Every structure is written in C-alpha cells, then in structure tokens.
CSV table of C-alpha atoms and ligand atoms in Angstrom, one decimal:
chain,number,residue,atom,x,y,z
A,426,MET,CA,2.9,-32.7,1.7
A,427,ALA,CA,4.1,-32.2,5.3
A,428,GLN,CA,7.6,-32.9,4.1
A,429,SER,CA,7.5,-30.4,1.3
A,430,LEU,CA,6.0,-27.7,3.6
A,431,LEU,CA,8.8,-28.3,6.1
A,432,THR,CA,11.4,-28.0,3.4
A,433,ARG,CA,9.9,-24.8,2.1
A,434,ARG,CA,9.6,-23.4,5.6
A,435,SER,CA,13.3,-23.9,6.3
A,436,ALA,CA,14.1,-22.4,2.9
A,437,ILE,CA,12.1,-19.4,3.7
A,438,LEU,CA,12.8,-18.7,7.3
A,439,GLY,CA,16.1,-20.4,7.8
A,440,PHE,CA,18.8,-18.7,5.7
A,441,ALA,CA,19.6,-15.0,5.9
A,442,GLY,CA,19.5,-13.6,2.4
A,443,ALA,CA,18.1,-16.7,0.8
A,444,THR,CA,16.0,-15.9,-2.2
A,445,LEU,CA,12.8,-17.6,-3.0
A,446,ALA,CA,12.7,-16.8,-6.6
A,447,GLY,CA,12.1,-20.0,-8.5
A,448,THR,CA,10.5,-21.8,-5.5
A,449,ALA,CA,8.2,-24.5,-6.9
A,450,LEU,CA,4.8,-24.6,-5.4
A,451,ALA,CA,3.1,-27.9,-4.8
A,452,PRO,CA,-0.6,-27.5,-5.5
A,453,PRO,CA,-2.5,-27.6,-2.2
A,454,LEU,CA,-5.1,-30.2,-1.7
A,455,GLY,CA,-8.5,-29.0,-2.9
A,456,ALA,CA,-7.1,-26.5,-5.4
A,457,ARG,CA,-9.4,-26.0,-8.3
A,458,ALA,CA,-8.0,-27.6,-11.4
A,459,ALA,CA,-9.9,-25.3,-13.8
A,460,PHE,CA,-7.5,-22.4,-13.1
A,461,ASN,CA,-4.4,-24.4,-12.3
A,462,LEU,CA,-3.0,-21.3,-10.6
A,463,GLU,CA,-1.0,-23.2,-8.0
A,464,LEU,CA,1.4,-24.3,-10.7
A,465,GLU,CA,2.2,-20.7,-11.7
A,466,PRO,CA,5.4,-19.0,-10.5
A,467,PRO,CA,5.0,-16.7,-7.5
A,468,LEU,CA,4.2,-13.1,-8.2
A,469,ARG,CA,7.7,-11.9,-7.0
A,470,ASN,CA,9.3,-13.8,-9.8
A,471,HIS,CA,8.1,-11.4,-12.4
A,472,THR,CA,10.2,-8.6,-11.1
A,473,ARG,CA,13.2,-10.0,-12.9
A,474,THR,CA,11.7,-9.4,-16.3
A,475,SER,CA,9.3,-6.5,-15.7
A,476,GLY,CA,11.1,-4.6,-13.0
A,477,ILE,CA,7.8,-4.3,-11.1
A,478,ARG,CA,7.9,-5.4,-7.5
A,479,TYR,CA,5.0,-7.1,-5.7
A,480,GLY,CA,4.4,-6.4,-2.0
A,481,CYS,CA,1.8,-7.1,0.6
A,482,ALA,CA,0.9,-5.5,3.9
A,483,GLY,CA,0.9,-7.4,7.2
A,484,ALA,CA,1.7,-7.4,10.9
A,485,ALA,CA,5.3,-7.8,12.2
A,486,PRO,CA,6.5,-11.4,12.7
A,487,ASN,CA,6.9,-10.8,16.4
A,488,VAL,CA,3.1,-10.0,16.7
A,489,GLN,CA,1.9,-12.2,13.9
A,490,SER,CA,0.6,-15.6,15.1
A,491,ASP,CA,-0.2,-16.9,11.6
A,492,ARG,CA,3.1,-18.4,10.6
A,493,ILE,CA,1.7,-20.1,7.5
A,494,LEU,CA,0.4,-16.8,6.2
A,495,LEU,CA,3.8,-15.3,6.8
A,496,GLU,CA,5.4,-18.0,4.8
A,497,LYS,CA,3.1,-17.2,1.9
A,498,PHE,CA,4.2,-13.5,2.1
A,499,ALA,CA,7.8,-14.6,1.5
A,500,ILE,CA,6.8,-16.9,-1.3
A,501,GLU,CA,4.7,-14.4,-3.2
A,502,ALA,CA,6.2,-11.0,-2.4
A,503,ASN,CA,9.5,-9.1,-2.5
A,504,ILE,CA,8.2,-6.1,-0.6
A,505,PHE,CA,6.8,-6.4,3.0
A,506,VAL,CA,4.6,-3.4,3.9
A,507,PRO,CA,4.3,-3.0,7.7
A,508,GLU,CA,0.6,-2.4,8.0
A,509,SER,CA,0.9,-0.5,11.2
A,510,SER,CA,4.3,-1.2,12.7
A,511,LEU,CA,6.0,2.0,11.4
A,512,LYS,CA,3.2,4.4,12.2
A,513,TRP,CA,3.9,7.1,14.8
A,514,ASN,CA,1.9,5.5,17.6
A,515,ALA,CA,3.9,2.3,17.2
A,516,THR,CA,7.4,3.9,16.8
A,517,GLU,CA,7.3,6.9,19.1
A,518,PRO,CA,4.6,6.4,21.7
A,519,LEU,CA,6.2,8.9,24.1
A,520,PRO,CA,8.2,12.0,23.1
A,521,GLY,CA,11.7,10.9,22.1
A,522,LYS,CA,11.1,7.3,23.3
A,523,PHE,CA,11.3,5.2,20.2
A,524,ASP,CA,10.2,1.6,19.9
A,525,PHE,CA,11.3,-0.1,16.7
A,526,SER,CA,10.7,-3.7,17.9
A,527,GLU,CA,8.0,-4.4,15.3
A,528,GLY,CA,9.8,-2.6,12.5
A,529,ASP,CA,13.0,-4.4,13.2
A,530,SER,CA,11.3,-7.7,13.3
A,531,ILE,CA,9.9,-7.0,9.8
A,532,ALA,CA,13.3,-5.8,8.6
A,533,THR,CA,14.9,-9.1,9.8
A,534,PHE,CA,12.3,-11.2,8.2
A,535,ALA,CA,12.5,-9.2,5.0
A,536,ALA,CA,16.3,-9.5,4.8
A,537,ARG,CA,16.1,-13.3,5.4
A,538,ASN,CA,13.7,-13.6,2.5
A,539,ALA,CA,15.3,-11.2,0.0
A,540,MET,CA,12.5,-8.7,0.5
A,541,LEU,CA,12.6,-4.9,0.9
A,542,MET,CA,10.2,-2.9,3.1
A,543,HIS,CA,7.8,-0.3,2.0
A,544,GLY,CA,7.9,2.5,4.6
A,545,HIS,CA,4.4,3.3,5.8
A,546,THR,CA,4.0,6.0,7.1
A,547,LEU,CA,5.7,9.0,8.6
A,548,VAL,CA,3.1,11.8,8.7
A,549,TRP,CA,-0.6,11.0,9.0
A,550,TYR,CA,-3.5,12.7,10.7
A,551,THR,CA,-4.3,9.5,12.7
A,552,ALA,CA,-2.5,6.6,14.3
A,553,ILE,CA,-0.7,9.2,16.4
A,554,PRO,CA,-0.2,9.1,20.2
A,555,ASP,CA,-2.0,11.6,22.4
A,556,TRP,CA,1.1,13.7,22.9
A,557,VAL,CA,1.2,14.3,19.2
A,558,ALA,CA,-2.5,14.9,18.8
A,559,ASN,CA,-2.3,17.5,21.6
A,560,LEU,CA,0.6,19.6,20.1
A,561,THR,CA,-0.6,23.2,19.8
A,562,THR,CA,2.2,25.4,18.4
A,563,GLY,CA,4.2,25.4,15.1
A,564,GLN,CA,7.4,25.2,17.0
A,565,GLU,CA,6.4,22.1,18.9
A,566,ALA,CA,5.1,20.4,15.8
A,567,GLN,CA,8.2,21.2,13.8
A,568,ALA,CA,10.5,19.9,16.5
A,569,ALA,CA,8.4,16.7,16.7
A,570,LEU,CA,8.5,16.2,12.9
A,571,GLU,CA,12.3,16.8,12.9
A,572,ARG,CA,13.1,14.3,15.5
A,573,HIS,CA,10.6,11.7,14.3
A,574,ILE,CA,11.3,11.7,10.6
A,575,SER,CA,15.1,11.9,10.9
A,576,THR,CA,15.3,9.1,13.5
A,577,GLU,CA,12.9,6.7,11.7
A,578,VAL,CA,14.2,7.3,8.2
A,579,ALA,CA,17.8,7.0,9.3
A,580,ARG,CA,17.1,3.7,11.1
A,581,TYR,CA,15.8,2.0,8.0
A,582,ARG,CA,18.1,3.5,5.4
A,583,ARG,CA,18.8,0.9,2.6
A,584,LYS,CA,16.1,-1.4,4.0
A,585,ILE,CA,13.2,0.6,2.7
A,586,TRP,CA,12.1,0.5,-1.0
A,587,ALA,CA,10.1,3.7,-0.8
A,588,TRP,CA,8.6,5.8,2.0
A,589,ASP,CA,5.1,7.1,2.3
A,590,VAL,CA,6.1,10.4,3.8
A,591,VAL,CA,2.8,12.2,3.9
A,592,ASN,CA,-0.3,10.0,4.0
A,593,GLU,CA,-3.8,11.2,3.0
A,594,PRO,CA,-3.4,15.0,3.0
A,595,ILE,CA,-6.6,15.7,1.1
A,596,GLU,CA,-10.2,15.6,2.5
A,597,PRO,CA,-12.8,17.8,0.8
A,598,ASP,CA,-15.3,17.0,3.5
A,599,ASP,CA,-13.2,19.0,6.0
A,600,ARG,CA,-13.9,22.1,4.0
A,601,LEU,CA,-10.5,23.7,4.6
A,602,ILE,CA,-8.2,25.6,2.4
A,603,ASP,CA,-7.4,23.8,-0.9
A,604,ASP,CA,-9.2,20.7,0.5
A,605,HIS,CA,-6.4,20.0,3.0
A,606,ARG,CA,-7.3,17.5,5.6
A,607,ASN,CA,-7.7,18.7,9.1
A,608,SER,CA,-4.9,17.4,11.2
A,609,VAL,CA,-2.6,18.4,14.0
A,610,TRP,CA,0.0,19.2,11.4
A,611,LEU,CA,-2.2,21.5,9.4
A,612,ARG,CA,-3.4,23.2,12.5
A,613,CYS,CA,0.1,23.8,13.9
A,614,LEU,CA,2.0,24.5,10.7
A,615,GLY,CA,-0.4,25.1,7.9
A,616,PRO,CA,0.0,23.4,4.5
A,617,ALA,CA,3.8,24.0,4.8
A,618,TYR,CA,4.0,20.8,6.9
A,619,ILE,CA,4.0,18.8,3.7
A,620,ASP,CA,7.1,20.5,2.3
A,621,LEU,CA,8.8,20.3,5.6
A,622,SER,CA,8.2,16.6,6.0
A,623,PHE,CA,9.6,15.7,2.6
A,624,ARG,CA,12.7,17.9,3.1
A,625,LEU,CA,13.3,16.2,6.5
A,626,ALA,CA,12.9,12.7,4.9
A,627,ARG,CA,15.2,13.6,2.0
A,628,ALA,CA,17.9,14.9,4.4
A,629,ALA,CA,17.7,11.7,6.4
A,630,ASP,CA,18.0,9.5,3.3
A,631,PRO,CA,19.0,11.1,0.0
A,632,GLN,CA,18.5,7.9,-2.0
A,633,VAL,CA,15.1,6.5,-1.1
A,634,PRO,CA,12.1,7.4,-3.2
A,635,LEU,CA,9.7,9.6,-1.3
A,636,CYS,CA,5.9,9.2,-1.8
A,637,LEU,CA,2.8,11.2,-1.1
A,638,SER,CA,0.0,8.7,-0.6
A,639,GLU,CA,-3.7,9.2,-1.3
A,640,TYR,CA,-7.0,7.3,-1.8
A,641,GLY,CA,-10.4,7.8,-3.2
A,642,ILE,CA,-9.6,9.1,-6.7
A,643,GLU,CA,-10.8,6.3,-9.0
A,644,TYR,CA,-14.5,6.5,-9.5
A,645,VAL,CA,-17.2,8.7,-11.0
A,646,GLY,CA,-18.8,11.2,-8.8
A,647,THR,CA,-18.3,14.7,-7.4
A,648,LYS,CA,-16.2,13.7,-4.5
A,649,PRO,CA,-13.6,11.6,-6.3
A,650,GLN,CA,-13.6,14.4,-9.0
A,651,ARG,CA,-12.8,17.0,-6.3
A,652,ARG,CA,-10.2,14.8,-4.7
A,653,ARG,CA,-8.4,14.4,-8.1
A,654,ALA,CA,-8.5,18.1,-8.7
A,655,SER,CA,-7.2,19.1,-5.3
A,656,LEU,CA,-4.6,16.4,-5.2
A,657,LEU,CA,-3.3,17.5,-8.6
A,658,ALA,CA,-3.2,21.1,-7.5
A,659,LEU,CA,-1.2,20.1,-4.4
A,660,LEU,CA,1.3,18.0,-6.5
A,661,ARG,CA,1.7,21.0,-8.9
A,662,LYS,CA,2.4,23.3,-6.0
A,663,LEU,CA,4.9,20.9,-4.5
A,664,ARG,CA,6.8,20.7,-7.8
A,665,GLU,CA,6.8,24.5,-8.0
A,666,GLN,CA,8.3,24.6,-4.5
A,667,ASN,CA,10.9,22.0,-5.4
A,668,THR,CA,9.6,19.8,-2.6
A,669,PRO,CA,11.5,16.5,-2.9
A,670,VAL,CA,8.5,14.2,-3.7
A,671,ASP,CA,9.3,11.5,-6.1
A,672,CYS,CA,6.2,9.4,-6.4
A,673,LEU,CA,2.4,9.4,-6.0
A,674,ALA,CA,1.3,6.3,-4.1
A,675,LEU,CA,-2.1,5.3,-5.3
A,676,GLN,CA,-3.6,3.5,-2.4
A,677,SER,CA,-6.2,1.8,-4.7
A,678,HIS,CA,-8.8,0.6,-2.2
A,679,LEU,CA,-11.2,-0.5,-4.9
A,680,GLU,CA,-14.9,-1.2,-4.6
A,681,ALA,CA,-16.2,-3.6,-7.2
A,682,HIS,CA,-19.7,-2.1,-7.3
A,683,GLN,CA,-18.4,1.4,-8.4
A,684,SER,CA,-17.6,2.7,-11.9
A,685,PHE,CA,-14.2,4.0,-12.8
A,686,ASP,CA,-14.1,7.4,-14.4
A,687,HIS,CA,-11.9,6.3,-17.3
A,688,ALA,CA,-11.4,9.7,-18.9
A,689,GLU,CA,-10.9,11.7,-15.7
A,690,LEU,CA,-8.7,9.1,-14.0
A,691,THR,CA,-6.5,8.7,-17.1
A,692,GLY,CA,-6.3,12.4,-17.6
A,693,PHE,CA,-5.4,12.9,-13.9
A,694,LEU,CA,-2.6,10.2,-14.0
A,695,ARG,CA,-1.2,11.7,-17.2
A,696,GLU,CA,-0.9,15.1,-15.6
A,697,VAL,CA,0.8,13.5,-12.5
A,698,VAL,CA,3.3,11.7,-14.7
A,699,LYS,CA,3.9,14.8,-16.8
A,700,LEU,CA,4.8,16.6,-13.6
A,701,GLY,CA,7.6,14.0,-13.2
A,702,TYR,CA,6.1,11.8,-10.5
A,703,ARG,CA,6.4,8.0,-10.7
A,704,LEU,CA,3.4,5.9,-9.7
A,705,LEU,CA,3.1,3.1,-7.2
A,706,ILE,CA,0.1,1.1,-6.3
A,707,THR,CA,0.4,0.6,-2.5
A,708,GLU,CA,-2.8,-0.6,-0.7
A,709,LEU,CA,-4.7,-2.5,-3.3
A,710,ASP,CA,-7.8,-4.5,-2.4
A,711,VAL,CA,-11.1,-5.0,-4.1
A,712,ASN,CA,-14.1,-4.8,-1.8
A,713,ASP,CA,-16.9,-7.2,-3.0
A,714,CYS,CA,-19.3,-6.2,-0.3
A,715,LYS,CA,-22.1,-5.4,-2.6
A,716,ILE,CA,-21.5,-7.9,-5.3
A,717,LEU,CA,-24.2,-10.5,-5.5
A,718,GLY,CA,-24.0,-14.2,-6.6
A,719,SER,CA,-21.9,-17.3,-6.0
A,720,ILE,CA,-18.3,-17.2,-5.0
A,721,GLU,CA,-17.2,-17.8,-8.6
A,722,GLN,CA,-19.4,-15.0,-9.9
A,723,ARG,CA,-18.1,-12.6,-7.2
A,724,ASP,CA,-14.5,-13.6,-7.9
A,725,ARG,CA,-15.1,-13.0,-11.7
A,726,VAL,CA,-16.5,-9.5,-11.0
A,727,THR,CA,-13.6,-8.5,-8.7
A,728,ALA,CA,-11.0,-9.8,-11.1
A,729,ARG,CA,-12.6,-7.9,-14.0
A,730,HIS,CA,-12.7,-4.8,-11.9
A,731,LEU,CA,-9.0,-5.0,-11.0
A,732,ALA,CA,-8.1,-5.6,-14.6
A,733,GLU,CA,-10.1,-2.6,-15.7
A,734,TYR,CA,-8.2,-0.5,-13.1
A,735,LEU,CA,-4.7,-1.8,-13.9
A,736,ASP,CA,-5.5,-1.3,-17.6
A,737,ILE,CA,-6.0,2.4,-16.9
A,738,VAL,CA,-2.9,2.8,-14.8
A,739,PHE,CA,-0.7,0.8,-17.1
A,740,SER,CA,-1.9,2.7,-20.1
A,741,VAL,CA,-0.4,5.9,-18.5
A,742,ALA,CA,2.7,4.5,-16.9
A,743,LYS,CA,4.1,1.2,-15.5
A,744,PRO,CA,3.9,1.5,-11.7
A,745,LEU,CA,7.2,0.8,-9.8
A,746,SER,CA,5.4,-1.7,-7.6
A,747,ILE,CA,2.0,-3.1,-6.8
A,748,ALA,CA,1.3,-3.9,-3.2
A,749,THR,CA,-1.9,-5.4,-1.8
A,750,TRP,CA,-3.3,-4.5,1.6
A,751,GLY,CA,-2.9,-8.0,3.0
A,752,LEU,CA,-2.4,-11.2,1.0
A,753,SER,CA,-5.2,-13.5,2.1
A,754,ASP,CA,-8.9,-13.0,2.7
A,755,ARG,CA,-8.4,-14.5,6.1
A,756,SER,CA,-7.0,-11.1,7.3
A,757,THR,CA,-8.3,-7.8,5.9
A,758,TRP,CA,-9.0,-4.4,7.5
A,759,LEU,CA,-12.2,-4.3,5.5
A,760,LYS,CA,-13.8,-6.8,7.8
A,761,GLN,CA,-14.1,-4.2,10.5
A,762,TYR,CA,-16.1,-1.8,8.4
A,763,TRP,CA,-18.0,-3.7,5.7
A,764,LYS,CA,-20.5,-6.6,6.1
A,765,ARG,CA,-22.2,-8.4,3.2
A,766,ALA,CA,-26.0,-8.6,3.4
A,767,ASP,CA,-25.7,-12.4,3.0
A,768,GLY,CA,-23.3,-12.6,5.9
A,769,SER,CA,-20.6,-14.3,4.0
A,770,PRO,CA,-17.0,-13.2,4.4
A,771,LEU,CA,-15.4,-10.6,2.0
A,772,ARG,CA,-13.0,-11.8,-0.7
A,773,PRO,CA,-10.9,-8.7,-1.5
A,774,LEU,CA,-7.4,-10.2,-1.7
A,775,PRO,CA,-5.3,-12.4,-4.0
A,776,LEU,CA,-5.4,-15.6,-1.9
A,777,ASP,CA,-8.6,-17.0,-0.3
A,778,ALA,CA,-9.0,-17.7,3.4
A,779,ASP,CA,-7.4,-21.2,2.8
A,780,LEU,CA,-4.5,-19.5,1.1
A,781,ASN,CA,-5.4,-20.7,-2.4
A,782,ARG,CA,-4.8,-18.4,-5.3
A,783,LYS,CA,-7.9,-16.7,-6.7
A,784,PRO,CA,-8.8,-15.0,-10.0
A,785,LEU,CA,-7.5,-11.7,-8.5
A,786,TRP,CA,-4.1,-13.3,-8.1
A,787,ALA,CA,-4.2,-14.3,-11.8
A,788,VAL,CA,-4.9,-10.7,-12.8
A,789,LEU,CA,-2.0,-9.5,-10.7
A,790,ALA,CA,0.3,-12.1,-12.3
A,791,ARG,CA,-0.7,-10.9,-15.8
A,792,TYR,CA,0.0,-7.3,-15.1
A,793,LEU,CA,3.2,-7.9,-13.0
A,794,THR,CA,4.8,-9.4,-16.1
A,795,GLY,CA,4.7,-5.8,-17.4
A,796,GLN,CA,3.5,-6.8,-20.8
A,797,GLU,CA,-0.3,-6.5,-20.4
A,798,ARG,CA,-0.5,-2.9,-21.5
A,799,GLN,CA,2.1,-0.5,-22.8
A,800,PRO,CA,1.8,3.2,-22.0
A,801,THR,CA,0.2,5.1,-24.9
B,1337,9MR,O1,-5.2,-1.7,7.9
B,1337,9MR,C1,-4.8,-0.8,8.9
B,1337,9MR,C2,-5.5,-1.1,10.2
B,1337,9MR,O2,-5.1,-2.4,10.6
B,1337,9MR,C3,-5.1,0.0,11.2
B,1337,9MR,O3,-5.9,-0.2,12.4
B,1337,9MR,C4,-5.4,1.4,10.7
B,1337,9MR,C5,-5.0,2.5,11.6
B,1337,9MR,O4,-3.6,2.4,11.8
B,1337,9MR,O5,-4.8,1.6,9.4
B,1337,9MR,C6,-5.1,0.7,8.4
B,1337,9MR,O6,-4.4,0.9,7.2
B,1337,9MR,C7,-4.7,2.1,6.6
B,1337,9MR,C8,-3.5,2.7,6.0
B,1337,9MR,O7,-2.5,2.9,7.0
B,1337,9MR,C9,-3.7,4.0,5.3
B,1337,9MR,N1,-4.7,3.9,4.3
B,1337,9MR,C10,-6.0,3.2,4.7
B,1337,9MR,C11,-5.7,1.9,5.4
B,1337,9MR,C12,-7.0,1.2,5.8
B,1337,9MR,O8,-7.7,2.0,6.7
C-alpha cells in the first residue's frame, strides 16, 4: 500500500505534463465492498468519450497542507478551480500591486497533472480589498476594472478553461433595478459594469469561454422564481447588446431537503440555451444539513437529489464541465455556515472525509459518461 501510494505520488507530482488518465486505483483499506467504487476509473477519464470535464475547487498547493487530498484532485479531476486564489483580494490587494503567487502555484500543479484551471472570479461584490470597496466614481471603477481584468486574464491565457467574469450579479433582496445586486460596481457604473467587464475579458483573451455565474435558481419558491426571471432578463439584455458572454455557470449549491421546480428550471434552462449560451456546472455540492437518518440513508438521499438535478440539466443540454466545490467532505465551505442538529459532520462532496468514494461520486461518474440523458 505504502509502495503503491509512493509510486502514484511521484506519477502525479513528479513529471511535468504527465497525464493520470488510466491510473489504476488500489481500493483503500476499509472501502465498502457493496459499491466497489474504488475499482472504477477516475472521473476525469470520462472526458475522452463524453467531452465533459470534471473539476474540483481547492486551495493553492503553496497554501494547502493536505498533500494527500491534493493527490486525489489530480487523480479525479482535469480542471482545478482556485477556490479563492484568483479573487481580487488575493491577486490585487493594493492598487496595481499584483500577487499571483497562489494562482501560479495552481497553474504549475495543473500543468504537471494535465489539468486546466477554471478562472474564478474577476468581478464580484465581495472578496475585494478595501481600496476597491471604497471606490466612489465611475471613472475610478472603470480604471480599476480595466487594469485588473486585462492583467489577470492575460497572465493566465491558455491555462484557463473558462472564466467566471461576473459572479452573482442578481440579488432580489437588495430591491434595486432589475434585481441587480448592490455592489461597488453597480454603485459606480450602473448595470453597464457587466458589459464592460466582459468586453475587457474578451479583449485580453479572445479564445477563452467567458461565463456569468449565478446561484439559487433550482428550487420551488418565490425567491428562486424571481432569480430565474431576473437572470434570464439579464442574459437576454446582454445578448441584445452583443456582450461577449459565452456561458452560464450554474453554481449548483444544492440542498437535499429542498424540492426542484422541474418545469420552471427546465423552461429557464431551455430559454438560456436558446439564447446561445452554453452551460457549465461550477460549484456543485449537496448540503445534507437537514437530512435525517444513518450515513447510508443520508448518502442515498443526496445521491438521488443530485441525479434528479443532473437529469434536468442534461435533458436540456450537456454541460461543458461539472465541477464540485471541493472534493472531500474533510474540507467544505458549508461547515462554516451549516450545522446538523445531531452534531455530525456534513457529507456534501463526492469523497468522504477519509477520501473514499461515496454514492455522490457514483452519480457523477454516471453522468460524466455523457450517456445518462440525451437532450430532448
Ligand atoms: O468557498 C469559498 C470560501 O472559502 C471563501 O471564504 C468565500 C469568500 O471568498 O468564497 C467561497 O466560495 C464562494 C464562491 O467564490 C462563489 N459562490 C459561493 C461560494 C461559497 O460561498
């Protein structure tokens, strides 16, 4: 076991450009035979046949202390999503003083393991340094966007699979025009900040797919309904303006206790695709905070929930990629905000805290083959 781990580690980390496709996985001690998931090929292997990439979000290797988890990233995924390393507060903490140490560390790791990066994210209302939050005029904000977007996008040209250019532009609770989210960008430039950001990104890299990323559109209820309507209206407007947006990034932070609005979500996605946008699933996790029962029962519920969701998306269009927000339950952002009543840890990701594959992993494997559901 130690020997095979060592061999795998050098295969993963040692050779620039080495691919892991086809890496055989020894079943870890304690794996449950019933599923036999450990013998299945890694998720990234399916890209060859389906064209769909699998990614996961994590911290940069130079800040990441969990080397074993990092190895699993390279085994399972062919996209590395910097969870925070490319956000404005990380890359331009002071005006014009760029720091790409974390982004570069991920780029190096990705190249060594035949992975691409998903660019997350250029323009967001949060994760910005004070000097950005305190901008007050349109002129200042435009100058900041121009320098930031052109520098960052140019730096990672050909290393980025797709860019989340504008992140989370809709927030009905802010009660502003067209449900735009309140942000320094909206205050200084009005809704035109979105068009400007995409044009700057396109100028800095004419090839890379550019995404608008949003969450909270999956379920029944007045708020998701309003988000879908306002997001669709925005996407329509951007098309009319010829704004260079290629894709809608569906964040897909799912909650297993909620009910999908099948008809509305399907209709929304159909309209988005009709407008010419491609779909990506970019921040997938399945929150089991309110699911009662044993671990096995909870895992069954989350797996069913994910399958139900992917069925809806795949019935409209095959997404270009599916990325989970993390890989293993040992490290998930949800921990900070959600606690289970029974005090046990959440299980929202494809691998458990011991890095064993779970039923959620199996659902992903099924859909990543691209054959589970054909668009109707
Ligand atoms: O998971 C991320 C967390 O570690 C960061 O502290 C936080 C602020 O930068 O962002 C989290 O990721 C968010 C993502 O960037 C955008 N969609 C929602 C994600 C979860 O909050």
